Coordinates of C-alpha atoms in Angstrom, one line a residue:
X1 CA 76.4 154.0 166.5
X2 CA 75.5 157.5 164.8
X3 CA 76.1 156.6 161.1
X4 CA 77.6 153.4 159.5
X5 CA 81.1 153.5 159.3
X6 CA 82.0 150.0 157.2
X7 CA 80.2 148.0 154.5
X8 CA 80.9 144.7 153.1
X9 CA 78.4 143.0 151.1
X10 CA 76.9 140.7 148.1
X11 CA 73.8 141.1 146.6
X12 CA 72.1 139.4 144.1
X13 CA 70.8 142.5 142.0
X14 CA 69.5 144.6 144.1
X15 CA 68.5 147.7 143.7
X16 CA 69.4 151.0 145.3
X17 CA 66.4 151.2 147.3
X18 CA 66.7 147.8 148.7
X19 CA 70.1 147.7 149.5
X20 CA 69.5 151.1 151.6
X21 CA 67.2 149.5 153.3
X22 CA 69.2 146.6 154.3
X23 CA 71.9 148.7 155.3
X24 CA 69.5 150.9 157.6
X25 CA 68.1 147.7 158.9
X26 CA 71.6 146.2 159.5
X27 CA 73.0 149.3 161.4
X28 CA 69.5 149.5 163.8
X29 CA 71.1 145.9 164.8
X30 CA 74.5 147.1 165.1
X31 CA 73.0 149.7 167.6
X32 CA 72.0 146.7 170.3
X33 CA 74.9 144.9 169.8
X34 CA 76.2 148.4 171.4
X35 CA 74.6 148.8 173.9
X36 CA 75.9 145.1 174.8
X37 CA 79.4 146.3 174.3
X38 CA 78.8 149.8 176.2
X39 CA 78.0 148.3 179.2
X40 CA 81.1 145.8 179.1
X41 CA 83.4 148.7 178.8
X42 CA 81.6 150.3 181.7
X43 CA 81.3 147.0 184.2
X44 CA 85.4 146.9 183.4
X45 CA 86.0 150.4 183.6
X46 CA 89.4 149.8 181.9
X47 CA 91.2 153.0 181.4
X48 CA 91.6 154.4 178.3
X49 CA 95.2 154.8 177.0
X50 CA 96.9 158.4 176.6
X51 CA 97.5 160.0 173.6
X52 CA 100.3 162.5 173.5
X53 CA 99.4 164.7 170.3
X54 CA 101.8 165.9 168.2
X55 CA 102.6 169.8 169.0
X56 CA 103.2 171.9 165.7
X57 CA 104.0 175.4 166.9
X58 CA 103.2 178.2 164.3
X59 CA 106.8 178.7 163.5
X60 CA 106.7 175.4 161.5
X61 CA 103.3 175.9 160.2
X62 CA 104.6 179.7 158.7
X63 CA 107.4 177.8 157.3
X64 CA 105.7 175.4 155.5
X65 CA 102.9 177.7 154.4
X66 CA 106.1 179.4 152.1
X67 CA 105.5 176.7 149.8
X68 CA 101.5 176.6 149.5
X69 CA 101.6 178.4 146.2
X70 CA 103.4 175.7 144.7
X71 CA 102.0 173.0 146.5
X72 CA 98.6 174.2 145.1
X73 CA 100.0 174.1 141.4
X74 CA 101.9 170.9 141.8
X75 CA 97.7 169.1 143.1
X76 CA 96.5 170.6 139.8
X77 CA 98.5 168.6 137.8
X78 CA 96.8 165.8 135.8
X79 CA 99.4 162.9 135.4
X80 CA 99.6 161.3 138.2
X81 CA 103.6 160.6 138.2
X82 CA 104.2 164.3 137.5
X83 CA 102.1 165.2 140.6
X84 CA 103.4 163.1 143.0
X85 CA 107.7 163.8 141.8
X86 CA 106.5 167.5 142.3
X87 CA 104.6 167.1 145.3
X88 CA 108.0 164.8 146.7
X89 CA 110.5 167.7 145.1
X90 CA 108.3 170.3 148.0
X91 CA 108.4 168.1 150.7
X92 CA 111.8 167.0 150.1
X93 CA 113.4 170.9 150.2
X94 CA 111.6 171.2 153.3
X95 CA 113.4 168.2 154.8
X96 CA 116.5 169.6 153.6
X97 CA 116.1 172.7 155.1
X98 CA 115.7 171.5 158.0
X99 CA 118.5 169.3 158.2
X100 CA 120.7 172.5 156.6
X101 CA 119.4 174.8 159.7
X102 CA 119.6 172.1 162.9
X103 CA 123.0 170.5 161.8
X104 CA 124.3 170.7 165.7
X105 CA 121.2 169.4 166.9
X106 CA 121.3 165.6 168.1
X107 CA 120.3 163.2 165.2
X108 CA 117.1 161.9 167.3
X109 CA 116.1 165.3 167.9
X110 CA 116.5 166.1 164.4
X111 CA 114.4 163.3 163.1
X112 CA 111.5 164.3 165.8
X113 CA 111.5 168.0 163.8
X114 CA 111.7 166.1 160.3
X115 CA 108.3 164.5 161.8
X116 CA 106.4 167.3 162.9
X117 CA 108.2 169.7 159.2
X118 CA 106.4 166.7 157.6
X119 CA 102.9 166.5 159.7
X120 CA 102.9 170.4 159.0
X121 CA 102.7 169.8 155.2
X122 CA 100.9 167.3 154.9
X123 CA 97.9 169.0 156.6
X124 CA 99.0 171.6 154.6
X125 CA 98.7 169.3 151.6
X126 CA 95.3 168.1 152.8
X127 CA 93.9 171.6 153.4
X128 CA 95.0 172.9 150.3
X129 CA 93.1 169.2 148.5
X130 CA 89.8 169.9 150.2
X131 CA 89.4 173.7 149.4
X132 CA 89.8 172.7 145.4
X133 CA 86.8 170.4 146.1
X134 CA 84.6 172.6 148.6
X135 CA 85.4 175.6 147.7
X136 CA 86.1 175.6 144.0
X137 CA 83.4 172.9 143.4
X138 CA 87.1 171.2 141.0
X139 CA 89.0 168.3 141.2
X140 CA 92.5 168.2 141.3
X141 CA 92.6 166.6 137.5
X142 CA 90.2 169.6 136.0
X143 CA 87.4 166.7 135.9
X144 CA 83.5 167.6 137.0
X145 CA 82.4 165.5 140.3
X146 CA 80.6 163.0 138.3
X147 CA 82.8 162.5 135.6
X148 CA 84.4 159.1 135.1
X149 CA 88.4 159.2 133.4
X150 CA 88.8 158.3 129.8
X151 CA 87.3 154.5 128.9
X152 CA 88.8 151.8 126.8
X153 CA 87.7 148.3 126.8
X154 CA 89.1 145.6 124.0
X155 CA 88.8 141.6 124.0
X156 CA 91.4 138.9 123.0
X157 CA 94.8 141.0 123.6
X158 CA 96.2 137.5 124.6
X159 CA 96.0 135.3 121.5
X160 CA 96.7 131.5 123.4
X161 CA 94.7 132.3 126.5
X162 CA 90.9 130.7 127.3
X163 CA 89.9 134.6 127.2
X164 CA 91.4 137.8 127.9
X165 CA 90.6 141.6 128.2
X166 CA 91.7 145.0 128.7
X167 CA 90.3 147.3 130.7
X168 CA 92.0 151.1 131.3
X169 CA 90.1 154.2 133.4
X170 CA 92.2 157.0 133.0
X171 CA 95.7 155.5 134.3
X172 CA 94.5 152.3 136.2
X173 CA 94.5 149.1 133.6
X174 CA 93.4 145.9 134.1
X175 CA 94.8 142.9 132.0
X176 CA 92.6 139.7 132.8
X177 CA 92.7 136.4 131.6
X178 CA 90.0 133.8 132.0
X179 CA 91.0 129.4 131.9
X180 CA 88.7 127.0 132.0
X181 CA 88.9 123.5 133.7
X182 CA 87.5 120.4 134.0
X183 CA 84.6 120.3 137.3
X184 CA 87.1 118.0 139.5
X185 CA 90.1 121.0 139.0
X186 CA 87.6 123.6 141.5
X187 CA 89.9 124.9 144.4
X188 CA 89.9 122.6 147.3
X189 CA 88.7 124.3 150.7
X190 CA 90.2 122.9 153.8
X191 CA 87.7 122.7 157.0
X192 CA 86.6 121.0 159.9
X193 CA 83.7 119.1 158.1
X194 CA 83.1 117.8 154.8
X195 CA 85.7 118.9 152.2
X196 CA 84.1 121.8 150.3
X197 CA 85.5 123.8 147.1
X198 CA 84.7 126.6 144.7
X199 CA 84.9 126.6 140.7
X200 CA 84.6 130.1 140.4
X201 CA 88.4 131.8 141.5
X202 CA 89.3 135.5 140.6
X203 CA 92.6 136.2 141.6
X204 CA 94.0 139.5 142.0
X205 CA 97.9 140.6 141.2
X206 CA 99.2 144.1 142.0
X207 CA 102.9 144.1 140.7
X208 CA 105.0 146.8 142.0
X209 CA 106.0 148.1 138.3
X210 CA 102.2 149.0 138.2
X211 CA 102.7 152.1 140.8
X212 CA 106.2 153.0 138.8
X213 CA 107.6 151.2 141.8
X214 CA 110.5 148.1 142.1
X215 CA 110.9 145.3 144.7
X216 CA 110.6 141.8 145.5
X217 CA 107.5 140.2 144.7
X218 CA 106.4 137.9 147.6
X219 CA 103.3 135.8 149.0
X220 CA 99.9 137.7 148.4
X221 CA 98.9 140.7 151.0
X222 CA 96.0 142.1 152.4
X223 CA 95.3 144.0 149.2
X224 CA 95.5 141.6 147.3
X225 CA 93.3 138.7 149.1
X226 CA 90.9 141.9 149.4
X227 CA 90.9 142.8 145.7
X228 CA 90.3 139.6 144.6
X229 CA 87.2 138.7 146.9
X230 CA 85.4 141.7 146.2
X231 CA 86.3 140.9 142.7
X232 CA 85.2 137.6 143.2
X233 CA 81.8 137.7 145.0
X234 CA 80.5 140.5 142.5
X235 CA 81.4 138.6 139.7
X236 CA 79.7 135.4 141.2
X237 CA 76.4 136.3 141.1
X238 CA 76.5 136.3 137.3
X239 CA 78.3 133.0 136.8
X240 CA 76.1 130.0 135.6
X241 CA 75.9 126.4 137.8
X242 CA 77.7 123.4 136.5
X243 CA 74.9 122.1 135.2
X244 CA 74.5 125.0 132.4
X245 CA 78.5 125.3 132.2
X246 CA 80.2 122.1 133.8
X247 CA 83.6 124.1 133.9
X248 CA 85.9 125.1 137.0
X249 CA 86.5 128.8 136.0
X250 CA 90.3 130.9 136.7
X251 CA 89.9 134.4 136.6
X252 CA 93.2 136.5 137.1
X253 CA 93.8 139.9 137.2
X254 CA 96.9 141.5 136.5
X255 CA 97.2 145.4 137.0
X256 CA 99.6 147.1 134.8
X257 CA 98.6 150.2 136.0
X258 CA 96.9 152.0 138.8
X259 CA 96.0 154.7 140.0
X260 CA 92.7 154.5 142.0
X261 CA 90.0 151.5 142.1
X262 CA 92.3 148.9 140.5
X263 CA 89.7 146.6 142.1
X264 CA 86.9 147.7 140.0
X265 CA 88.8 147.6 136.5
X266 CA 89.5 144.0 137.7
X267 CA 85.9 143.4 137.9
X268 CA 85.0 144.9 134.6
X269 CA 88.0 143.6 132.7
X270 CA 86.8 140.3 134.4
X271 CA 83.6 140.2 132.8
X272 CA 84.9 140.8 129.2
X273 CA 87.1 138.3 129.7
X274 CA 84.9 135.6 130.6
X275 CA 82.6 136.2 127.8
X276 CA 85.3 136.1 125.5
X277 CA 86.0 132.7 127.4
X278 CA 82.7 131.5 126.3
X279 CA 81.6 131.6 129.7
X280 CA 77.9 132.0 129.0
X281 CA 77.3 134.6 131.9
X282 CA 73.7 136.1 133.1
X283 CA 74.5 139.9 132.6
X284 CA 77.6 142.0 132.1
X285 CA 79.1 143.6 135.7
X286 CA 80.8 146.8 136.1
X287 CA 82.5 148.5 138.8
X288 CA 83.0 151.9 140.3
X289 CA 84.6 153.9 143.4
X290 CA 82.9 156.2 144.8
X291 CA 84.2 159.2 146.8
X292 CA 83.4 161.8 149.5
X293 CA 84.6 165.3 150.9
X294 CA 83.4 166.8 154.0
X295 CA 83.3 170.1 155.3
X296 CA 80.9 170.4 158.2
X297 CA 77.6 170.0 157.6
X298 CA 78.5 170.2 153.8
X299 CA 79.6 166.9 151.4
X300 CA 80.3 166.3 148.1
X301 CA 80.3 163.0 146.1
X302 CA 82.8 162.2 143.9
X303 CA 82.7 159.2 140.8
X304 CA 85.7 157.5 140.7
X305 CA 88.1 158.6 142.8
X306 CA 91.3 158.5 141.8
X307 CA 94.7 157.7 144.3
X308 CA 94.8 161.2 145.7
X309 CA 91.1 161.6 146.2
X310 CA 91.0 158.0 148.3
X311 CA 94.0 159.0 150.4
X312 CA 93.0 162.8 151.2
X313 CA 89.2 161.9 151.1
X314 CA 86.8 160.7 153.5
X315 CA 85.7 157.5 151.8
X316 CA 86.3 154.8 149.3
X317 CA 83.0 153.3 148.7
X318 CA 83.0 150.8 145.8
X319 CA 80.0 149.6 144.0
X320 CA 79.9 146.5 141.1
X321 CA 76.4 145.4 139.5
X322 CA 74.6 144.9 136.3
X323 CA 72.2 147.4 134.8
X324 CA 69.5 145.4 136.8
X325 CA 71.1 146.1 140.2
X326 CA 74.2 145.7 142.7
X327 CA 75.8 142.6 143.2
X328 CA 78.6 143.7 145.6
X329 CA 79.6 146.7 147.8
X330 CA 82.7 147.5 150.3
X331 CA 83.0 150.5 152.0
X332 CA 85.6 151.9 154.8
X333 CA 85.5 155.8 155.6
X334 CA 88.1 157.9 157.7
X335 CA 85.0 160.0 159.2
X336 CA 82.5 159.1 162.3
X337 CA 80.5 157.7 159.5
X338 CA 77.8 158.5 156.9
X339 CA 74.2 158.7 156.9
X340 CA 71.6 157.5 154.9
X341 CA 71.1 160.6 152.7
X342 CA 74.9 160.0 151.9
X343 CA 74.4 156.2 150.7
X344 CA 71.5 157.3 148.9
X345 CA 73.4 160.2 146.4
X346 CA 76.5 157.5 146.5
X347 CA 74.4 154.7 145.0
X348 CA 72.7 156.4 142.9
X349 CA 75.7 158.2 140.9
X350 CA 77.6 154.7 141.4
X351 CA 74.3 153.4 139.1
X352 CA 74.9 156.6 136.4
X353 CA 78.4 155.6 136.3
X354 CA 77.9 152.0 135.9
X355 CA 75.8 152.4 133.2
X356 CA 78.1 154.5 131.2
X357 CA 80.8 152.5 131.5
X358 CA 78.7 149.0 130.5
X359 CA 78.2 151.3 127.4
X360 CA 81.4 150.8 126.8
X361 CA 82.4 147.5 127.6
X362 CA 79.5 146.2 125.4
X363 CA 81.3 148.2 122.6
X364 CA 84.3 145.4 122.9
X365 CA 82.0 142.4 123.3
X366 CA 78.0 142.2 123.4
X367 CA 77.5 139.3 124.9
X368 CA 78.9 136.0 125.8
X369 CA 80.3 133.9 122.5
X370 CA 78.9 130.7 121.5
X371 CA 82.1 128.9 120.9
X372 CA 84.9 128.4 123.1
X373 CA 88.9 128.9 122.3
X374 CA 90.1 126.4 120.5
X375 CA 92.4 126.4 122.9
X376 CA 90.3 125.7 125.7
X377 CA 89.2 122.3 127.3
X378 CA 86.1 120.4 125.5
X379 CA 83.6 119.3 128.2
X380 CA 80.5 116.3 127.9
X381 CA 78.0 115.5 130.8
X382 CA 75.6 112.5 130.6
X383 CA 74.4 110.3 133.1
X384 CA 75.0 106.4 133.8
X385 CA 72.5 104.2 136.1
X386 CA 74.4 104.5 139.8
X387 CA 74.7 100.6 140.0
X388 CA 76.5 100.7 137.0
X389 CA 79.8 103.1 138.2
X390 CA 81.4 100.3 139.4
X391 CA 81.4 98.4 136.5
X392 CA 82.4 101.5 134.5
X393 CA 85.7 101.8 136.9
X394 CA 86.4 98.3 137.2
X395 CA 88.5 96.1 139.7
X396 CA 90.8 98.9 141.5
X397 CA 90.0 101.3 138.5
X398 CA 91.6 99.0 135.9
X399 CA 88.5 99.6 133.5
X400 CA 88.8 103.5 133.7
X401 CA 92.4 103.2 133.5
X402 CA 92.2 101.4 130.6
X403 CA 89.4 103.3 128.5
X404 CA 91.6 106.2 129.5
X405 CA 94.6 105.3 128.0
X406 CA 92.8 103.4 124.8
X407 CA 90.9 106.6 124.0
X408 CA 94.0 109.2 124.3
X409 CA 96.7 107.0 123.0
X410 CA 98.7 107.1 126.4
X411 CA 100.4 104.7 128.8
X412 CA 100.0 106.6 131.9
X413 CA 96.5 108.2 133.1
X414 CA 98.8 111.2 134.4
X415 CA 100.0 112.4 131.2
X416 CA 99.0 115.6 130.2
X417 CA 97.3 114.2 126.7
X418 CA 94.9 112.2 129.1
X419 CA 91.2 112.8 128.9
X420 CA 90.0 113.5 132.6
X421 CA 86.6 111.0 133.5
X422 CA 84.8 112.4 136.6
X423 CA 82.0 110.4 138.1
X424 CA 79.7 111.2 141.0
X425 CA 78.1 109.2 143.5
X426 CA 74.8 109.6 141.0
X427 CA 76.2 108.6 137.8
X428 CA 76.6 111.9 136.4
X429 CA 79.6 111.5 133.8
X430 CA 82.1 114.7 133.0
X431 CA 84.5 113.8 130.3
X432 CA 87.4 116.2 129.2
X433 CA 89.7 117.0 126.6
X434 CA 90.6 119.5 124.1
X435 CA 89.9 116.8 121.5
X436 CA 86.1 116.5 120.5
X437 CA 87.1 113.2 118.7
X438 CA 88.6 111.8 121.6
X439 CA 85.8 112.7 123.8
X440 CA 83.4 111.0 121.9
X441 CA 85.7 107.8 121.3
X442 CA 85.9 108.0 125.6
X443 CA 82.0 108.3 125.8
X444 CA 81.3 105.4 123.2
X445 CA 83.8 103.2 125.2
X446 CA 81.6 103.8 128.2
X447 CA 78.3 103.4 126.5
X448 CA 79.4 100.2 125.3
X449 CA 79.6 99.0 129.3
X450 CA 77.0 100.4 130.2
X451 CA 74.0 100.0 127.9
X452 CA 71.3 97.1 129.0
X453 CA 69.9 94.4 126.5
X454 CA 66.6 96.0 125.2
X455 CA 63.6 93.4 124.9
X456 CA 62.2 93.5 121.1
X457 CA 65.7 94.4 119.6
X458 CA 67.4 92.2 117.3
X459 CA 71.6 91.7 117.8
X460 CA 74.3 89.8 115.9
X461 CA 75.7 87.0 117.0
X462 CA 78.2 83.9 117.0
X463 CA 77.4 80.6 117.8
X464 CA 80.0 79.7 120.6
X465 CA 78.6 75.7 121.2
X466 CA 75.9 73.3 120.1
X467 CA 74.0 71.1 122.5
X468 CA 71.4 68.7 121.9
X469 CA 68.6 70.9 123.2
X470 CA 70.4 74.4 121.6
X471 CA 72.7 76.7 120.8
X472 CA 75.0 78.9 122.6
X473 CA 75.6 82.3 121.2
X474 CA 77.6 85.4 121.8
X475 CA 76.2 88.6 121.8
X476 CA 76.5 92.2 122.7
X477 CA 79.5 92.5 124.0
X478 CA 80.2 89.1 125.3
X479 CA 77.2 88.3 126.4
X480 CA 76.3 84.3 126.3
X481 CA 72.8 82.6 125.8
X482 CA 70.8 80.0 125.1
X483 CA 68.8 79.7 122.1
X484 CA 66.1 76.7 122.7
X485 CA 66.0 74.3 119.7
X486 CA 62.1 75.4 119.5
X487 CA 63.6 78.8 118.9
X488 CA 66.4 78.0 116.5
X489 CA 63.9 77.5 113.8
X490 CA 60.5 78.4 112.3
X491 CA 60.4 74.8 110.6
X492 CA 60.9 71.7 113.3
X493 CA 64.7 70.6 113.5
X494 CA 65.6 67.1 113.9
X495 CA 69.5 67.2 114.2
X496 CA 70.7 71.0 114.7
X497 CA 74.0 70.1 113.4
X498 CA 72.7 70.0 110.0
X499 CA 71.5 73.8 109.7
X500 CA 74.4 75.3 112.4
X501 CA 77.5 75.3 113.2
X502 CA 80.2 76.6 115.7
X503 CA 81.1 80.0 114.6
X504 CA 78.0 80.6 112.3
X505 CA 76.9 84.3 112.5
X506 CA 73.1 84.6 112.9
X507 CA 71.0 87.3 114.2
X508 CA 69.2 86.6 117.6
X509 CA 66.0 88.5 119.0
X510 CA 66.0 89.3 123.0
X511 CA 62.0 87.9 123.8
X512 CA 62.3 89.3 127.5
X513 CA 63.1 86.5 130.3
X514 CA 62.2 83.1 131.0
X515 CA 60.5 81.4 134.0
X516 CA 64.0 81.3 135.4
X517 CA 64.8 84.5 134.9
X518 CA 67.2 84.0 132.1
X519 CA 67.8 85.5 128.5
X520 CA 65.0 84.6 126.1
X521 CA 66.2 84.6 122.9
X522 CA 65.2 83.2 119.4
X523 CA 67.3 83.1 116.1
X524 CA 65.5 85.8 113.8
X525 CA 65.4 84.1 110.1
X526 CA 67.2 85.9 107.1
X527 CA 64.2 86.4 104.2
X528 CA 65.6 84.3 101.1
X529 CA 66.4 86.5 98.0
X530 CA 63.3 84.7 96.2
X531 CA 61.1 85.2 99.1
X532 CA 61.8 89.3 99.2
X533 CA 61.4 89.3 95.5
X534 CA 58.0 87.6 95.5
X535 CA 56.9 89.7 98.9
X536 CA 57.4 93.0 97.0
X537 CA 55.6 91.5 94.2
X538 CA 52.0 91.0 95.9
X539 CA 52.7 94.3 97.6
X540 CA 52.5 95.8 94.4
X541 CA 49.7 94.1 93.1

């Protein structure tokens, strides 16, 4: 209840200031919720369990202090597998000594020494970690406390993909690949109520190889559920709504290499991705990890931590935003906690280091591209009247079915050459395909039952039957009517049989409706060559 000890956040880009505030405003709520909990544990009075601490007696602690010289070299080291196999080659001549001096000494007794030989150096280890920092005002890798690793950013390293980029800090990479999908492919949420989705999905994938490691590959853990929503919710706040980009959007992040904030590379190699994608985005997003070492009253901030600094450190505080502000924060510490003069220097580097390295993702890509991959799925959005959906899907879909497979040239509305018709309960239309032609074929076919007669506007017909009083023509699209024998003619016709006849194609005007509520229509006379002739005369003269 001191300090805060855990953050988890998303933020629509905020800035520093703010998001201390909120933080401080947070915690002074966490403090009640306290209290609440304080005086539980006190109306219980449950009894804490004992601990039984782990005894090193000097003897262990002057034989592992032998090695302290080389221990300190082998930290020093830059690459990060030459550091760890030199820090493992120490510890694991240790272990062997051991074994080598305690041979008659029963095997769980043995292990119980291995464990406490161990303990020794890594607090040995950690010691040795935290005077390069505090006392030496170094890091381990010869880098200043604000300085980020070497940068590289590129676009389009995948030539098939939607989009893809490439994203390296110093030996953590980043490859990510952005697909695009049609609105009704979002990710389908399972709950109690209504059934709710997302079409914005950044998975995260941590392969083994990536940490010079082998093994089976399984179901996704912790880290990687974790990864990818942090991933995730930062990169949300830039993505646009369906109605500017009707597109279910994949992002996947594959880590080839890591040593340190693989999470953050993910977001950053994220972002180039999708704006190589096409994805029209409202700002690029970057992502740091931030560190910390305490000695006392002292601290020092580090800028992107690497491996060793998380795991020796006291925190791992990771920051994503824009250049306008933050859009997503996690934080977990191994101290009490940190205080708000702490937050403030973290942020405020975490911004310095953001900007830096939007510097150089904006080398790779600018901004968003105009087009999308050729590759990727074409997309069209209109609207149809709601009263008219039904007659656009048809008796048990039979209509949609068959526009479907008339437009893509299929028998089955499953194959994969299918264009994919999604309709709302208000008559907003999605059509998609890779094809531009045959998404315009799809929406014509649909036009075609949709549109309504419009009063005024002349149509070609067919006359389909003559009656005494009329004709009965065909029109738009099927469509039968009446033509009254005062309307078949400007001059007065005694027997309609002698100027029509069944399957004569005329041109009818739509006057509005009748008394009845029927079609008006009237037969719109072709000029006579002679007549045009003489008309354009007088209008010259």
């Amino acid at each position: 209840k001191e300090a805060i000890n855990m953050v988890e956040s998303s933020a629509k880009e905020l800035q520093e200031e703010e998001m201390i505030e909120a933080l401080m405003y947070g915690h002074e709520a966490i403090k009640e919720l306290i209290k609440f909990q304080e005086k539980i544990i006190k109306e219980l009075a449950v009894p804490k369990m004992e601990y039984e601490k782990l005894v090193i007696t000097d003897e262990i602690k002057e034989k592992v202090n032998e090695v302290k010289s080389r221990l300190d070299a082998a930290l020093r080291i830059k690459e990060k597998q030459e550091k760890y196999d030199a820090i493992s080659s120490i510890e694991e001549e240790i272990v062997e000594y051991v074994k080598e001096t305690n041979k008659n000494v029963p095997e769980e007794e043995l292990n119980e020494l291995i464990v406490k030989y161990k303990n020794a150096f890594n607090s040995l280890e950690y010691e040795l970690f935290r005077n390069i920092v505090v006392k030496e005002k170094k890091r381990p890798d010869g880098r200043k406390m604000d300085e980020i690793r070497e940068l590289s950013a590129s676009v389009d390293f995948l030539p098939r993909t939607h989009g893809s980029a490439l994203f390296t800090r110093g030996e953590t990479q980043s490859l990510s690949i952005t697909t695009l999908g049609a609105l009704n492919e979002y990710q389908i949420l399972d709950g109690l109520s209504e059934e709710e989705g997302k079409r914005f999905i950044l998975h995260y994938n941590f392969p083994q190889f990536s940490v010079g490691e082998t093994g089976r590959y399984g179901a996704p853990g912790r880290r990687e559920i974790g990864h990818g929503a942090l991933g995730e919710r930062a990169l949300l706040q830039v993505i646009p709504n369906e109605e500017e980009f009707p597109y279910t959007i994949r992002v996947v992040s594959e880590i080839l290499e890591s040593n340190g904030s693989s999470s953050q590379a993910s977001i950053c190699a994220g972002c180039m991705s999708l704006m190589a994608a096409g994805v029209p985005i409202k700002d690029m997003v970057a992502g740091i990890a931030m560190g910390l070492i305490t000695s006392g009253d002292d601290y020092t901030v580090l800028t992107d931590i690497q491996g060793m600094e998380d795991h020796l450190g006291d925190m791992d505080f990771k920051v994503a935003g824009t250049k306008n502000g933050i859009c997503a924060l996690q934080m977990d510490i191994k101290i009490k906690g940190i205080t708000k003069e702490i937050l403030t220097e973290a942020l405020e580097e975490a911004k310095k280091a953001r900007l830096k390295i939007l510097k150089v993702m904006k080398s790779a890509i600018k901004e968003p591209r105009k087009e999308l991959s050729e590759y990727a799925p074409k997309m069209l959005t209109f609207n149809i009247k709601p009263e008219k959906i039904k007659e656009v899907i048809g008796k048990g879909g039979e209509t949609i079915t068959k526009i479907i497979q008339e437009a893509s040239n299929v028998v089955s509305v499953n194959d994969v050459k299918a264009v994919k018709i999604d309709i709302d309960d208000y008559g907003k239309v999605i059509i998609n395909h890779k094809d531009k032609k045959i998404i315009e074929k799809t929406k014509s076919m649909i036009d075609n039952i949709v549109k309504e007669l419009e009063f005024g506007k002349v149509y070609p017909a067919v006359i389909k039957e003559i009656k005494d009083f009329g004709c009965i023509v065909e029109f738009w699209e099927g469509m039968e009517g009446l033509v009254h024998i005062s309307k078949l003619s400007k001059e007065r016709i005694e027997n309609i049989k002698d100027k029509f006849s069944v399957g004569d194609k005329v041109e009818v005007e739509v006057l509005g409706l009748d008394k009845k509520g029927k079609i008006d229509l009237r037969i719109k006379e072709k000029k006579s060559t002679l007549k045009k002739i003489m008309e354009k005369i007088i209008k010259n003269d």
